[in-house]
CSV table of C-alpha atoms and ligand atoms in Angstrom, one decimal:
chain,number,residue,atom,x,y,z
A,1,UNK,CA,140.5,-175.4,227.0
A,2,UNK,CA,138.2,-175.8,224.5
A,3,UNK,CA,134.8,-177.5,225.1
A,4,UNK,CA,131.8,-178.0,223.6
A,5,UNK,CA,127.9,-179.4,224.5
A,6,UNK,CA,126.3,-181.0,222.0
A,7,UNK,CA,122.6,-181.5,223.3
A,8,UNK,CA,119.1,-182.4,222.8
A,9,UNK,CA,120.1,-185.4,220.7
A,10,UNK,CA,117.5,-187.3,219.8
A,11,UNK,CA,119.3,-191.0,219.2
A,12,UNK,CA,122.6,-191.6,219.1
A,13,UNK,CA,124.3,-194.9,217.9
A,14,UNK,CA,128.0,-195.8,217.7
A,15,UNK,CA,129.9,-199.4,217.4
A,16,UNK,CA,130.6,-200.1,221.4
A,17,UNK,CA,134.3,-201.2,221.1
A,18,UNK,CA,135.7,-200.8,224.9
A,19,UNK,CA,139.1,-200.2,223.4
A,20,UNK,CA,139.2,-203.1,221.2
A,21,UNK,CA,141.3,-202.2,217.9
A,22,UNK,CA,138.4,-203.7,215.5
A,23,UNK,CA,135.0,-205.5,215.9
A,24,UNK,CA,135.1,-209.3,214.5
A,25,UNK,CA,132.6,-211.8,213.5
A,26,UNK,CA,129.6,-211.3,215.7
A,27,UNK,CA,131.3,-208.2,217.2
A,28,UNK,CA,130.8,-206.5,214.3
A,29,UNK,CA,126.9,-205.9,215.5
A,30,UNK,CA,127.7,-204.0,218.7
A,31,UNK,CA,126.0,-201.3,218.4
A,32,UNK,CA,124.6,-199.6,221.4
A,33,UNK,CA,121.8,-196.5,221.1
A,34,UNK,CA,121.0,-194.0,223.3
A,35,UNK,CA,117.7,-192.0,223.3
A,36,UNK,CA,117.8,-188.0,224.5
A,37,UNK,CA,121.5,-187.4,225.0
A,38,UNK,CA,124.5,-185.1,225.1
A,39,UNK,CA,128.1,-185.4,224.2
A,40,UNK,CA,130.3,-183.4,226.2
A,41,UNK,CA,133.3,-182.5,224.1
A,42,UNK,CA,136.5,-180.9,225.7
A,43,UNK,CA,139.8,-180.1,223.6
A,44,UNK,CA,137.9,-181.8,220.4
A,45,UNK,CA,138.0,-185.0,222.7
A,46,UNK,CA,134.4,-186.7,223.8
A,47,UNK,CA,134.1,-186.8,227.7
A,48,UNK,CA,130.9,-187.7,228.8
A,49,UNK,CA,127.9,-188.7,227.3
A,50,UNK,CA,124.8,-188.6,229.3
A,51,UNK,CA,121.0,-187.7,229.7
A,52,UNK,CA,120.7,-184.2,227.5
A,53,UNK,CA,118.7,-182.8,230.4
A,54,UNK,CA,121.2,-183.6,233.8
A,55,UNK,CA,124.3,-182.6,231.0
A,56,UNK,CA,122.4,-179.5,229.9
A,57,UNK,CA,122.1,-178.3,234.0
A,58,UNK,CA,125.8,-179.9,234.8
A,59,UNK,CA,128.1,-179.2,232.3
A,60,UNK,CA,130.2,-175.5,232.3
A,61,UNK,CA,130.7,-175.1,228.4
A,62,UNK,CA,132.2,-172.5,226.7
A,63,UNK,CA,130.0,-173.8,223.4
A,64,UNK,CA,126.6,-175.1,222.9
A,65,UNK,CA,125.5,-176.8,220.4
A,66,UNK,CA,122.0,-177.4,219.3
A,67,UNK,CA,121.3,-181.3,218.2
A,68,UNK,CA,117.3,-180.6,217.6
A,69,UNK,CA,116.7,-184.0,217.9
A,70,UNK,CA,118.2,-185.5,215.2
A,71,UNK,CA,120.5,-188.7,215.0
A,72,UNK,CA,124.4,-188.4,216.6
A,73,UNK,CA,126.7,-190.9,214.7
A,74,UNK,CA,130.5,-191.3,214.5
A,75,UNK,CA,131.9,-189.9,211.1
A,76,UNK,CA,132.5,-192.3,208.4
A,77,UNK,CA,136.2,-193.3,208.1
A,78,UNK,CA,137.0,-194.1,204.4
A,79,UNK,CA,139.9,-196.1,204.2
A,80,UNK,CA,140.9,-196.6,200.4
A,81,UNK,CA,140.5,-193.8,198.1
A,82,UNK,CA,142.2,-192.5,195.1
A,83,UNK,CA,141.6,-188.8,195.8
A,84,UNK,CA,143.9,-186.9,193.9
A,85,UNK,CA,143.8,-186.9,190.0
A,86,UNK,CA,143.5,-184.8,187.4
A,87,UNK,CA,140.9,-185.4,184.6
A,88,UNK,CA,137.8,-188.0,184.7
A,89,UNK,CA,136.6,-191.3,182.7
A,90,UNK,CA,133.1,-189.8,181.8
A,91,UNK,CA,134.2,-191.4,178.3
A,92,UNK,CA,135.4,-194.7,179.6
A,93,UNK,CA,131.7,-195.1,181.4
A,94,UNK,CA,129.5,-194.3,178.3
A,95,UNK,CA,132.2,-196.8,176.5
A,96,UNK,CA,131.1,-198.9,179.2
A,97,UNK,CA,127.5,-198.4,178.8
A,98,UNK,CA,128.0,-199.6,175.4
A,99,UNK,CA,129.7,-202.9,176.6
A,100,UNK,CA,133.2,-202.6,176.6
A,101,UNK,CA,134.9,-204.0,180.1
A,102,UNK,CA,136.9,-202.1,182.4
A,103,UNK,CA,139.7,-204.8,181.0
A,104,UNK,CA,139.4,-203.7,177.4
A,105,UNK,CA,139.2,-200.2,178.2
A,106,UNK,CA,142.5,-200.6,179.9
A,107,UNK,CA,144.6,-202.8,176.9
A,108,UNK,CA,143.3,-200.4,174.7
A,109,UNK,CA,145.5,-197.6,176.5
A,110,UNK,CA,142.4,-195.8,178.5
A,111,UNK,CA,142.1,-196.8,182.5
A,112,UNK,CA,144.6,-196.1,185.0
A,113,UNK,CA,147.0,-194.8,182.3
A,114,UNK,CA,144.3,-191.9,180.9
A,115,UNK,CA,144.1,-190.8,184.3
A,116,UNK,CA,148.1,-190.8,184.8
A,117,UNK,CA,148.4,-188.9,181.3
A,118,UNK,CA,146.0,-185.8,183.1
A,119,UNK,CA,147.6,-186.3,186.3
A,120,UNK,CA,151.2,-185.6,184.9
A,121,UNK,CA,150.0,-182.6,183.4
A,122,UNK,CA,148.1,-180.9,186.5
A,123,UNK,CA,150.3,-179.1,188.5
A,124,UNK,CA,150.6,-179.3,192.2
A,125,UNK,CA,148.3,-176.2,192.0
A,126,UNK,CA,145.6,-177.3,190.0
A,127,UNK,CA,145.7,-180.9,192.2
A,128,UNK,CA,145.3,-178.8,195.5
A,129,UNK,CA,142.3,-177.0,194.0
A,130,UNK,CA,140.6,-180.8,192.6
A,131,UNK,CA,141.8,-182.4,196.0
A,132,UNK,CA,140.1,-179.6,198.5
A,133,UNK,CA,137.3,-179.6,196.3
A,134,UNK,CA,136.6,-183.7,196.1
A,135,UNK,CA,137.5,-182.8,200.4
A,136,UNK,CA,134.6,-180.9,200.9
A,137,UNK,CA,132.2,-183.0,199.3
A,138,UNK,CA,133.2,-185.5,201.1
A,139,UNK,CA,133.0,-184.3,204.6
A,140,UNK,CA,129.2,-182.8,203.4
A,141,UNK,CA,128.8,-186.6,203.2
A,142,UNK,CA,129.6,-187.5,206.4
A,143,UNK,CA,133.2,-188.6,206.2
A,144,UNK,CA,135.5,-187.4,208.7
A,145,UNK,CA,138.8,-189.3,208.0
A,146,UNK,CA,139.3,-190.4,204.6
A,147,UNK,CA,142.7,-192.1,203.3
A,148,UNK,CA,144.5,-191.3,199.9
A,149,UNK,CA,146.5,-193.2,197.7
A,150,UNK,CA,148.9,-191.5,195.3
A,151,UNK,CA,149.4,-194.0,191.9
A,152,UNK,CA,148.2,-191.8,188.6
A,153,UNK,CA,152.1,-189.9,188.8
A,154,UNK,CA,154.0,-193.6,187.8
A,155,UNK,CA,157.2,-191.8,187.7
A,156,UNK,CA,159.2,-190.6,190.6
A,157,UNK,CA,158.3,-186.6,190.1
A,158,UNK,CA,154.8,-187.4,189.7
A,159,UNK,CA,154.0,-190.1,192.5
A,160,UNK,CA,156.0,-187.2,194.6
A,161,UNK,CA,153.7,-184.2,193.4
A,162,UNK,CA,150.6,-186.2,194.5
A,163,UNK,CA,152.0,-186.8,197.7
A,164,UNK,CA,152.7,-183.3,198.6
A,165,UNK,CA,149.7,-182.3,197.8
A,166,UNK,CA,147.9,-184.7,199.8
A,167,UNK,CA,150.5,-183.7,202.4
A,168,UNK,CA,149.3,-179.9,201.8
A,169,UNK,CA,145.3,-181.1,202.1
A,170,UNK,CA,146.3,-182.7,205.6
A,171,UNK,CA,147.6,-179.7,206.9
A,172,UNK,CA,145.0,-177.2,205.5
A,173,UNK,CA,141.6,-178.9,205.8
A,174,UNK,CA,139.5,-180.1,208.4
A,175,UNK,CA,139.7,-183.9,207.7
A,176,UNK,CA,141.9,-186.6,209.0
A,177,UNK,CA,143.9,-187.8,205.9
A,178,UNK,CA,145.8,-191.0,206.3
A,179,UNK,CA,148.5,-190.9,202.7
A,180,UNK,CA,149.4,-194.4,200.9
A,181,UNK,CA,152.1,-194.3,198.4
A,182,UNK,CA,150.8,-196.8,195.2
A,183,UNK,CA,153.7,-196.6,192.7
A,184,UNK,CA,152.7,-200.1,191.9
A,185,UNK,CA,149.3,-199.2,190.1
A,186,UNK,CA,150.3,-199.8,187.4
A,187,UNK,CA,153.0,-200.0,184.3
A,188,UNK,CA,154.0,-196.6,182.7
A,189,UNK,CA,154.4,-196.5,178.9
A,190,UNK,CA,157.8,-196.2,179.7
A,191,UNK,CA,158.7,-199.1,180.9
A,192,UNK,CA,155.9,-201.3,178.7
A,193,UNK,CA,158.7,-203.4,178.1
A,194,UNK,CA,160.4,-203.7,180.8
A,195,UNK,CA,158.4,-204.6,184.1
A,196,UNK,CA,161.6,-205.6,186.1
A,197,UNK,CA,162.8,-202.2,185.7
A,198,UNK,CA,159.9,-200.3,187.4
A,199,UNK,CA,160.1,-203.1,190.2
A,200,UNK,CA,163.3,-201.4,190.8
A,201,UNK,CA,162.3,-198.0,190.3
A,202,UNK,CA,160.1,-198.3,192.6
A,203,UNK,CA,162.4,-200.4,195.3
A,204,UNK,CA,165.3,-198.6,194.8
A,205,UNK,CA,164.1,-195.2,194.8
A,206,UNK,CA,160.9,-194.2,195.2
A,207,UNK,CA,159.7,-195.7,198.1
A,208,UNK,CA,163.2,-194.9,199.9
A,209,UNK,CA,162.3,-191.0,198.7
A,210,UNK,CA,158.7,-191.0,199.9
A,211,UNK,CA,160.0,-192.6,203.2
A,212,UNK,CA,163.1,-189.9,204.1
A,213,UNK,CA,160.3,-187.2,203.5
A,214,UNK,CA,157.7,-189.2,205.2
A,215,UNK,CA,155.2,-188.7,202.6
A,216,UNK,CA,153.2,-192.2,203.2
A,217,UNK,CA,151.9,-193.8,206.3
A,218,UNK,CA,151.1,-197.3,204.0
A,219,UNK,CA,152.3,-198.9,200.7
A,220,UNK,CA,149.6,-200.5,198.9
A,221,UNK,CA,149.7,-202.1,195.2
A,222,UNK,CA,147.3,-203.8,192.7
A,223,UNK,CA,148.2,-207.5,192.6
A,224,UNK,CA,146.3,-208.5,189.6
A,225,UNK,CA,146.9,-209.9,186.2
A,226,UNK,CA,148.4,-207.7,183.7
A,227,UNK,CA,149.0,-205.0,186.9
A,228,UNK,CA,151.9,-206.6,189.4
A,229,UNK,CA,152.2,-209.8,189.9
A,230,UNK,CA,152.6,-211.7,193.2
A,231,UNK,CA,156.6,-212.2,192.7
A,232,UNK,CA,156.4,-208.3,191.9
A,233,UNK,CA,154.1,-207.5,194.9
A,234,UNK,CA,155.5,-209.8,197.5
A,235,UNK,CA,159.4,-207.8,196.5
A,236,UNK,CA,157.6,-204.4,196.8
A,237,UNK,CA,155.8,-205.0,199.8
A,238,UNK,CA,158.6,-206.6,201.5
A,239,UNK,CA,161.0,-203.5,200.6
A,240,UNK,CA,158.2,-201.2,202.0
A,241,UNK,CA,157.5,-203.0,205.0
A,242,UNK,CA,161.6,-203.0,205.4
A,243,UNK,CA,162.0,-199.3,205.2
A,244,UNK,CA,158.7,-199.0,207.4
A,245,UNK,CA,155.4,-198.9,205.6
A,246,UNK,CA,152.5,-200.4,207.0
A,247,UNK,CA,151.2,-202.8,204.1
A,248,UNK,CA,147.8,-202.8,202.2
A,249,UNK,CA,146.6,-204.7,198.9
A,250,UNK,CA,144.4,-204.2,196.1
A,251,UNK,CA,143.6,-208.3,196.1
A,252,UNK,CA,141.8,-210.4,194.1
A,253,UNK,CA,139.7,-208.0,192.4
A,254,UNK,CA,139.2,-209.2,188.8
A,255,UNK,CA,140.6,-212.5,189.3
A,256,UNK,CA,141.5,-214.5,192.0
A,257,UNK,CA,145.3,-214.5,192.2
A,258,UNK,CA,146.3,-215.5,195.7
A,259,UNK,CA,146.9,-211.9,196.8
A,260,UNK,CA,144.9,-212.1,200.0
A,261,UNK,CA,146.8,-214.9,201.1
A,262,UNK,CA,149.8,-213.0,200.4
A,263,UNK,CA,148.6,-209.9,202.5
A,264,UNK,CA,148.3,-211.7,205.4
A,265,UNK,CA,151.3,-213.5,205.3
A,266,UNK,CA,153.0,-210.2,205.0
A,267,UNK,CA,151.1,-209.1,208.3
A,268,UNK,CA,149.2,-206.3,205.8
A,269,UNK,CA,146.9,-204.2,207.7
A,270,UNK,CA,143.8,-204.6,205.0
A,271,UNK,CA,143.6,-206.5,201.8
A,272,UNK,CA,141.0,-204.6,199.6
A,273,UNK,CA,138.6,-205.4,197.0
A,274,UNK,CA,138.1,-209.1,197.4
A,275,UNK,CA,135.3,-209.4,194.5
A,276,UNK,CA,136.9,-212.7,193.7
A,277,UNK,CA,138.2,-213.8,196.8
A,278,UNK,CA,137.7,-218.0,196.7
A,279,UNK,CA,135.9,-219.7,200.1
A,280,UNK,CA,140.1,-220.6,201.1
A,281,UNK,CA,141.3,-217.3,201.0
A,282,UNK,CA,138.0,-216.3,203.0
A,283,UNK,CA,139.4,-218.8,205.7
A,284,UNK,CA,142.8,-217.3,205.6
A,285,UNK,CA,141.8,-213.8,206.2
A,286,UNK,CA,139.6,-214.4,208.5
A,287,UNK,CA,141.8,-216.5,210.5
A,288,UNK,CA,144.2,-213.4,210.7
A,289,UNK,CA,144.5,-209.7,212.4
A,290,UNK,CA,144.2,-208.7,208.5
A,291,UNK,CA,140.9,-206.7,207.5
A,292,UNK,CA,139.3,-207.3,204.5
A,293,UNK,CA,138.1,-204.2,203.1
A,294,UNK,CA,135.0,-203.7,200.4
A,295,UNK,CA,134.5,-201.8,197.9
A,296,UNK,CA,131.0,-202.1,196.9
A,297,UNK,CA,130.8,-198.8,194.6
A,298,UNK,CA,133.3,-200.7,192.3
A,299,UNK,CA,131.6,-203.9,192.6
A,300,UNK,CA,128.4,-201.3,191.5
A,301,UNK,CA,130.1,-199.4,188.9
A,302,UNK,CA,131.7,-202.2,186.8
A,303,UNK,CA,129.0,-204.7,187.3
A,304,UNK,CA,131.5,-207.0,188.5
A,305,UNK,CA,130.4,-209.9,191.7
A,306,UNK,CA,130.3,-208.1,194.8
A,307,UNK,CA,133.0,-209.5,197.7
A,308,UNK,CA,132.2,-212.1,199.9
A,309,UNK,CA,131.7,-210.0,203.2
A,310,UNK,CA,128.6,-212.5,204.7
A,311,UNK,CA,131.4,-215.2,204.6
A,312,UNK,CA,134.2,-213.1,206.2
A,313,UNK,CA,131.9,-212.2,209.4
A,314,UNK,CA,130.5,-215.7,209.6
A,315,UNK,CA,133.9,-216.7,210.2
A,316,UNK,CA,134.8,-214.1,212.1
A,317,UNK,CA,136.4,-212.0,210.1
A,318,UNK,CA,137.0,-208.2,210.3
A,319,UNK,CA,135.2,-206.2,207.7
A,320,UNK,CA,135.5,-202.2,206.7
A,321,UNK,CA,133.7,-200.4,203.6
A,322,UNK,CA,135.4,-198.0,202.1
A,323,UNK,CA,134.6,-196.2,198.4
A,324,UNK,CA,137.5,-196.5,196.5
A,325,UNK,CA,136.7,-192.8,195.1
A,326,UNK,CA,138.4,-192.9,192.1
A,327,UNK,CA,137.5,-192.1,188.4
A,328,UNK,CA,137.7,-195.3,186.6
A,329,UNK,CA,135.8,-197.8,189.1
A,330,UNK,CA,133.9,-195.9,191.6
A,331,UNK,CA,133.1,-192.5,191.3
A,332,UNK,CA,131.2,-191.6,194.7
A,333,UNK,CA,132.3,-189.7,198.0
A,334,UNK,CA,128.7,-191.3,199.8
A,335,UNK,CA,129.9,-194.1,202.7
A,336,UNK,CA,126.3,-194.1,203.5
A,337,UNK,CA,125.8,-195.3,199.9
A,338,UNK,CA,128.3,-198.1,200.7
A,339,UNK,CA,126.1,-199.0,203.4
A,340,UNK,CA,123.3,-199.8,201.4
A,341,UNK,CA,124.9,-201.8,199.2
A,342,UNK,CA,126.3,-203.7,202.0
A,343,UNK,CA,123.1,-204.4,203.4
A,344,UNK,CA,121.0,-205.6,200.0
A,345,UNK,CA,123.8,-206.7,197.8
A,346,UNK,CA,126.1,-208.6,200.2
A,347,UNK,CA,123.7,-209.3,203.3
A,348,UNK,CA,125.0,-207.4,206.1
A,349,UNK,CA,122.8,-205.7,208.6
A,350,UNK,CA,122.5,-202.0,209.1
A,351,UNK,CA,125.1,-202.5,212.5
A,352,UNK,CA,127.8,-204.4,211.0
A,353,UNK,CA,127.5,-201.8,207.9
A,354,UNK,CA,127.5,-199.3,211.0
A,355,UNK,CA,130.8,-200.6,212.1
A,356,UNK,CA,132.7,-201.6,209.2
A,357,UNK,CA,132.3,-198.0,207.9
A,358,UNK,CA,133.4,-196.4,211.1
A,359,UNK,CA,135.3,-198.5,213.9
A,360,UNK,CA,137.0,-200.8,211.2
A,361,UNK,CA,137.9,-198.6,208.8
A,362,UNK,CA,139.7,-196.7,211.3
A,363,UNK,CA,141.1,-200.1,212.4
A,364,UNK,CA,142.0,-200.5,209.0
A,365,UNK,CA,144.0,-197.4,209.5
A,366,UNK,CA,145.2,-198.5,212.3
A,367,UNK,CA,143.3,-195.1,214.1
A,368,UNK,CA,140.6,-197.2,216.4
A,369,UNK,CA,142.0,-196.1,219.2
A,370,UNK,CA,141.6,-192.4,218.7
A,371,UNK,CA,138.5,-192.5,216.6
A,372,UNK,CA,135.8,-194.4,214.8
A,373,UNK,CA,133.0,-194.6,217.7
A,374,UNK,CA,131.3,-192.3,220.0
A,375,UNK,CA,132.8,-193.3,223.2
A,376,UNK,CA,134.7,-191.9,226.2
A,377,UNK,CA,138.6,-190.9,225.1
A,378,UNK,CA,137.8,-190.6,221.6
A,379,UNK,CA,138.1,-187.9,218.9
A,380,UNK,CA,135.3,-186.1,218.5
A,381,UNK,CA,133.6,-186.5,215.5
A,382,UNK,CA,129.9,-186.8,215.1
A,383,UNK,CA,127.1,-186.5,212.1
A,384,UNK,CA,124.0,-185.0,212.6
A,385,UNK,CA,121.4,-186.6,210.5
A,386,UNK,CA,117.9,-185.9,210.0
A,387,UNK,CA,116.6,-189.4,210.5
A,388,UNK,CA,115.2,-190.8,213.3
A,389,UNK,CA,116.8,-194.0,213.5
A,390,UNK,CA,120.3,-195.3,212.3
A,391,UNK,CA,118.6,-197.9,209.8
A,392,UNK,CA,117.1,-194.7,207.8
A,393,UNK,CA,120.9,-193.8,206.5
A,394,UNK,CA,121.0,-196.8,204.3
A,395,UNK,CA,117.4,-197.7,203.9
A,396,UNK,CA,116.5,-194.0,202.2
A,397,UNK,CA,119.2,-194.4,200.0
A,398,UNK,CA,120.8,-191.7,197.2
A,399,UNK,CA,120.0,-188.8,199.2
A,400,UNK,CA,122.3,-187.2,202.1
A,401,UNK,CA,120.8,-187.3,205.7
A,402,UNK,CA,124.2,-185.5,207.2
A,403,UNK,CA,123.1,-182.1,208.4
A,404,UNK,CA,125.8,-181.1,210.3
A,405,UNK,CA,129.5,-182.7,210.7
A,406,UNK,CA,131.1,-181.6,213.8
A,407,UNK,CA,135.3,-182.8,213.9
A,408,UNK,CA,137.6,-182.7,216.8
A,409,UNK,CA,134.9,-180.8,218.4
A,410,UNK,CA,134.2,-178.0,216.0
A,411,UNK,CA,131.1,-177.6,213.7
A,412,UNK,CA,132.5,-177.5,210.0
A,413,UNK,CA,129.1,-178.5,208.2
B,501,NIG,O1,140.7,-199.6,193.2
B,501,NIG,N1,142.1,-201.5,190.9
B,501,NIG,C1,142.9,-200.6,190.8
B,501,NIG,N2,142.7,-199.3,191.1
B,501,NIG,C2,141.4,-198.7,191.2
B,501,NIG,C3,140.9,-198.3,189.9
B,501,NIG,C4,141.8,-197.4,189.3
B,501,NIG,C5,141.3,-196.7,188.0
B,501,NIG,O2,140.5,-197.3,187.3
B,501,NIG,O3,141.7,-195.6,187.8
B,501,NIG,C6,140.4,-199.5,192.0
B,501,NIG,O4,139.4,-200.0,191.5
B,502,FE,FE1,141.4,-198.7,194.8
């Protein structure tokens, strides 16, 4: 057996979830903190948490772990990214600085379809190398579990290579990755002119494909003017959801199309984005098990309206952040950075930013009950931060307070 003491922490907090598979509404502030504590880790699993001192004398470890009094938290869960690509948009944003849209970017042939042009072209070498790389960074920011969508391939060889690699990443690197097959993205040239015919290339054999070599936990797709429409979605989702997948949504992010309310009637697990969600679709979702996940950096990045996230809790809603890493709307690995936006930009306190970037984003992987909170049963992974108090993480904003990242037990940062 493996085991490990992690002692002389100076505060520790963590959503309190006793089990439950999200926090809701007011839920979401249940945070507890602890003052001078230990975590007892055995088989990468946490086992008791107690006063540093009475752990210290008690516990027979073969591992100890120094804390010097810094701050224990869970690792961040990122629960929508766009991780594996080849190329980047540094020309899209100075086009952008200049005052084109993210919209006229795209007509004009740049967006999505730039990055699927250098994605086709990077072999499954070269997307190993980018993917471990962006990996790294990530987990030096504090994120432990991170999702990835495939969807810059847009044919059936290319969604394919980007799912083996992230299949490779998920066997050779220390984070948990959760895979998501997104065909749907968008339109290849190739079928420009004829829309129906990817619908079915993506029925009729990709998603059966990625299923018999179980390359993707979830299917997600972006519902959206010139993208997929809801006819389009609600057939792809419904074939997915046949074969297996577990459903997610890029909804209502640059107009407001009904695709929330389509997520949850589909029983999606998250519907994402939600910059233009309207105050009905805020009822819908948060009258259902579906979590509405934002994504703050994009909101940032493309000075578009940020997602109505006060509303959602108010109601009762279930709310993650995630950072939609990708390189055409949000190009950032920092969760803590989401945090902060959460907390001046969309009103949210430090604890429900606490918990929607750890308990329910692993709820909106449906992983809450193995990880996403510093409790008894749970996986164990823990940031070290040089702060004295939670608050500090998205109050001293831009920099990185993680220290040391510690997953399933073992000290990797
Ligand atoms: O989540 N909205 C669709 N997909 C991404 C952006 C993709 C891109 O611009 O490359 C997003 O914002
Ligand atoms: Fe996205």
């Amino acid at each position: 057996m493996s085991s490990l003491l992690l002692y002389n922490i100076g505060s520790l907090a963590s959503p309190r979830s006793e089990n439950a598979p999200r926090l809701s509404g007011v839920a979401m502030s249940n945070i507890y903190t602890e003052q001078n504590v230990a975590i007892l880790v055995e088989n990468g699993i946490i086992t008791r948490i107690g006063a540093s001192a009475d752990l210290e004398k008690e516990a027979i470890v073969a591992e100890r772990f120094d804390a010097k009094g810094m701050t224990a938290l869970p690792g961040f869960v990122d629960s929508h990214t766009h991780t594996v690509f080849g190329g980047n948009r540094a020309n899209e944003f100075a086009m952008r600085s200049a005052g084109k849209t993210y919209q006229e970017i795209a007509a004009a042939g740049g967006g999505i379809l730039s990055t699927m042009n250098a994605t086709r072209k990077a072999s499954h070498e070269e997307l190993y190398a980018i993917g471990k790389k962006r990996l790294d960074a990530m987990l030096r920011h504090g994120t432990t579990t991170v999702e990835i969508k495939s969807g810059y391939g847009l044919d059936t060889a290319s969604e394919l290579k980007i799912l083996e690699v992230i299949h490779e990443l998920s066997r050779t690197h220390p984070m948990t990755i959760v895979p998501t097959f997104l065909g749907a993205h968008a339109f290849p040239p190739e079928y420009k002119n004829d829309r129906e015919g990817y619908v079915q290339l993506v029925c009729n054999e990709m998603l059966p494909v990625v299923k018999e070599r179980n390359l993707a936990v979830f299917c997600d797709i972006f519902c959206e003017q010139n993208y997929f429409s809801l006819e389009h979605s609600e057939r792809i989702l419904r074939t997915a959801q046949e074969l297996g997948f577990k459903l997610k949504l890029h909804a209502d992010q640059l107009s407001a199309s009904g695709a929330s309310a389509l997520g949850v009637r589909l029983g999606a697990v998250s519907v994402d984005h939600l910059e233009c969600t309207t105050s009905e679709g805020v009822e819908i979702i948060a009258a259902s098990e579906t979590i509405a996940t934002g994504l703050p950096g994009a909101s940032l990045f493309l000075n578009h309206p940020y997602p109505p996230l006060r509303a959602l809790i108010d109601v009762g809603g279930t709310v993650a952040l995630a950072t939609d890493f990708n390189p055409g709307s949000s190009v950032t690995f920092s969760m803590p950075m989401m945090m902060t936006l959460a907390s001046t930009q969309m009103r949210m306190t430090p604890e429900e930013a606490l918990t929607a970037s750890t308990l329910n984003g692993a709820a909106a992987l449906s992983l809450a009950h193995e990880r996403g909170s510093l409790e008894l049963g749970k996986q164990a992974d823990i940031l070290l931060c040089d702060i004295a108090h939670f608050y500090e993480l998205s109050y001293h904003f831009g920099m990185n307070h993680i220290v040391h990242v510690i997953k399933h037990g073992k000290v990797v940062v």
